[in-house]
Amino acid sequence: MKNEFALTLFSGRHIKPRFQLNLLEVAVVFCMTVLTLGAADAGLCVVYKGLNYAQTGPSTVTPRSGNDFAEFRAFASMTSPGSLLSGSIRNPINQTFNLAADGQELAFGMDFNSQANMDAAFANGNYLMSLSTRNDGNRSFTLNLSGDAYPPIPQINNYSAVQTMDPTAPVTVQWAAWSGGAANDIVILEIEDSQTGDMVFSTPMPGMSGALNGTSTSVSIPANTFAPNRTYSGKLLFFHPVSMDMTSYPGATAVAGYLRSTSFGLATTGTPVDTQAPWLENQAPNYGDTGVPRNAGVSFQFSEPMQASVAIQWNPSLSFNYQWNAERTVLFCFPAGGLLPANTTISFTLNPPGQTGFRDVAGNALPTINGQFTTGAGTVSPDVRAYVIVKEAYYVQSSPTTVIAPTNDPPFAFGAFVEMSAPATVTNVTFGGPNDVTMEFDGNEWSGGVEASTQANMDAAFPQGTYTFTMQTVHDGLRQASLNLPATSLPNAPRLVNFNAAQAIDPQSPFTLQWEPFAGATTNDRIQIEIEFKNQWSWRTVFSSPHPLSPAAINGLTTSILIPAGTLPPGRQFTAFISFIKVASLNTNTYPGAMGVVAFAANTTVPIATIGQPSKPVLRNLRHFGSFVRFEIQGEQDTPYTIEFSEDLRQWYPLRSDWNHTGTLVIEDWNANPNRRFYRVREGW
């Protein structure tokens, strides 16, 4: 398997290796037997250039827009977690780029809006991939990527037919023949659910039975693969290898090639059937919050409308009054006595074992969900901390000097926000004036907004004038407050000055983010910095400057902020948000204790990264009592992990998937084989 040449689509355009036994997803096998396997530390190593297209009709295939069109990628897969320590790729003009680790591979990639721009940055020629491995020392490949030997543009021949698929019958997807395609070329078709992003069908990987090659022109998909009355996203990929090296690093395979891919939509007929369980999208207070005000409520936001029934087990046993919003997607829970107990850890279980009161409209039960928070000693007032109107511009920084408007998203937006002083203290908000927006609740605040392609369009939709918030609060009753919106005056675009240094941050040392000055700013203006980590499973804020409305907020004259050592996890890629906020007016009189703010903001997103290896989940503290096994998973905070078990290391079964909120997740298995059972854990669901 270690020599298998296998490619698969990932995150839309990124090609990653897939191994038959999913060894790359296994962080560790924890058992009472030590198993040692001999293999190279690297599996599949690939350098490629690709062009991406979208098919929107039977004969309409066009290049994907913006930076989704052209891509350069280089990656090296790990045969076991942490088997590759670091790596780099050197292009033909001797520029070297570090490969970043994500737990399964070392990878580098850049996207472009044209082939010419991609070729200017990554010309044809020899590419040197260098790897530092855990067991095999330093290894390198030289791969020749030249000739522009791109496959033809993939095109679906029966496009109209796959728009009206009968989900109860087999479906055939047909495409135009690859002129000159051969058995050593690769064809892959993958189809995802458009709503959930879940993979529902994939052709076998190269080397496996039924794998497609350059001579293939169709594939049959079994009946009942698709759900009725649902849309899907397909991608057909043609990959042509131009060079291969299987000798420089025995046990590993290095390949260079060119690819073209075409994305297309599919749809089924029939009456939709909802068989998907609802899930909890947001809760407030958040899991593990401390110092929660005693006059706070508790809110749960669900992924879809729910039935009216409720099943919550509180510990300690507390009485709550329950109130659904009009759509029955948010449940507000208010202490029956008016206040939560002081300095108390309150835990809850939604749909505790034996109860299924929480169900969606179709009758699907919510999975059992646990959470907790800890109260403080005091209360806060009023119920609203701030109500805000803001006009914003958005930018993207992709190099030390390049700051431009985003190509895939509208660059301007109007927004209205109501921030609560404590969880669940506002149950409804409306907003109106020269134009209205619908206010929605996300568990932490009420917000609404409209995006615009130009500032002129934004200003035309939301002109100068008086806008009014109407807020239904829990303790302060119905409140109305108005703000006057003046002529638009947006700040300059923020720019990170030490961009290059921020691409290789040592997470064990303090790091200072530095930005260009906020032009014309005063101490009354604000700067907000947030750093987020996001992958295919979740996102979380790992660093944030003080809230713009807090006394400790960064004022407009500041040009840097220190990120303490140990704040950012190692071996990860992040998005930093730098916001310049021009405060146009402040109203503290209409709703005493609450701040009414009118502001203009400019926001820049910047990629940053840390060096090192991502923290691998570790299974520890095993306790074994007959058929009961208990152990802990030590890993990254706020990261989902899936635990699987096996009796023979061949067939694996899911035991539990859960969030590791605190860094340590306790796992209990009450039905373990008393003689032998193996466990493994991987990041994700």
Phi, psi and omega in degrees: 000330185294341178262004184289131177270104188226127178236147173211156180283147180211133178052044174086303188229354186266127179268130180228155179286144173234126181255147188304323182261010179054039183297332183290340182271350184273118180282321183193147170254123187245113183204185179265010175232132178269125182247124181245125180245137177268125179195160173292152179289333178254144176257266181260130179238127189225140169233128181207161169239140185223153176234134189240142186227168176227134177255124184239006178196174182306326181230014183255104177233119184231157176300143175293150188280157174059215183283004175280355187280304187245147182211144169244134180222145171219131179208157175227123182276148177268138176275346172206156183304127178077009181290337174250124185273318180197169180192169179208162174231130180248128183273176184298342178257022172067027169272135183248135181235132180286144174268127182268145181268142174232015179099335180243339185201168165256132188212152172219142178202152173219145180250151185219158179267001177203155176294324181299317179293322177296315181293329178294325180274326183225085184287164173293150180145201183273133177243129180257116175258123180245135183230139169253118187252165182284321186242343188251010179074205179269131181228156180208154174231149166245118182244132179268116177247097185207164177101350183047044184277059180290140172295169173294164178289121178298139179219129179282124182281323181255051183302314182297322182294324183279002172273347181224055183285139171275112186292344181272357182239158174300148181239133175252126174256125183242146178222161180297141182298143176281105180296119182085002180296144185230176184293336180271358172277161188239133173235129179227134173240127176229143182228130180243154170290124184295332183275316186261340185078004180287140176286125180250341179203141174210137174291155181300151179286155178307139182092347179263158179300131179086003179297147181267152175225189186295351177263354183284145179228001179196166174211144178257129181254128185299153175302149177069015172289325184255153175273155180289149174052055184218153179254151182224159178242122180250156174218126177251123186240132172248126179235129180242110177285138179246342175206152183213143179227114178242012184244329183298327180226090183306132181097344178247155179237127178246135185221141170238145181188182180237146178222157167226142178225151177231126175267146180205159180262155174224159179207151178249158174265180176104175180273128182295141177238120180273107177243005183268130179292144175290164176222165180272116182275318182213152171220149176215129001299156178288161179303126176083001178301146177235162179066026181294129180302146184291336180270011176287155167257187176233135179233145176233125179250126185255163187284346183202167179301141185245161168290164188284343185291152184227140175219098181230131174254118182257144176221116002294164182294115182234154177259132179230151167262135186250140180217122175273150169285174187300325182275354185055043172250345179232129176252123175261135180239119183244132179304130183299328179271002179096331183227147171283153177296146184283146173049049185232136172276118182252122177248156180216154174228118174273134186050063178298161182310132181090353179234139179225043182297326178278112177221150174282178185300327180281353178099003178285131185279142172290135175298156176298129183230133179247151176198170179200158173206167182234132181276162172261201183260341189244186177237169177231155176205155355285188182291335181253131176273317182202150170232132197225140167243134181216140167249136189226152169240146183240143181221162177231130176254124183241358178203176180303332185241351187265110175232113185227167174291148180295146181267339184256352182226151177300138186272358181228154180203148170250136181221150174231137186221145169234117180260126180280151178280339177210159181303139172057041176258357175229126186255350177196146178217137168237155184219131180206169181168219173304337172209159184245157168225150176277127181268131181239151183257132180242014181098333182242333180202169171257135183209157175203156181185170179222134177269157181216149181279338179220160176296324180299318179294321178297315182291327178291322181286326181229081184282178174303149179151187183260129179241144187235132172263134170243116190239123175268106183259163182280319186251339185254004179074202180276126182236140174237140179212137182245149177227144179262124180265116180275187177298146184293134176217089186277143176290170174291159181289126176297145178222127177285122184284316182263055182302311184297316180297330182284356177271353181215058182285133172278110185292345180273358180236154174298149178222137181254118171278131182235136180229162178294147183300149173282107186296130176071013184283159174233179178289348177279343179276169187228153173234133180239133178239128173225143176235125183242146171250132182219135171224194185289352183253328189195172169219154179205152175274123182257344177204142178208140172287166180304149181306138182303337181264001181272157179300334182271007184300151177285127180274171188293350180270352183285145181233010178198164175211144181265127173264115184297153175302141178083001181284316184264132177291152184284156172064032183234157174252140186229168170241123176262138178246122177247120183239127170261123186240112177268113181277113182275324178202157181222127182238115178244009186260321187298316179236091186307132181093341178254149180256128171260124188233135167245128186217159172236136188224150170235131186233131177239131173262136184225130174284137173224165184208155175250152176273172179099187181255140176302148179294122179273142175294138182240129175269128186211173175054051179290134173230132188229115179231094181062241180269008179253128177234134177229134175208173181241150172249119176260121182202196180288145176292151176053043179232135178279141177230147175244129180252132178236157179228159180210152174262343187222008182065013177247305180259123182249146182230145179289137175255315183193143169236131184201161176280136173263081187292320190261351185107340177231124181243124181269128181243133177234132178238112185269355185236034183287146171296123185294345182264320184199131171205137181250146179232148172215158182224145175222156177284136178110181183267000000 
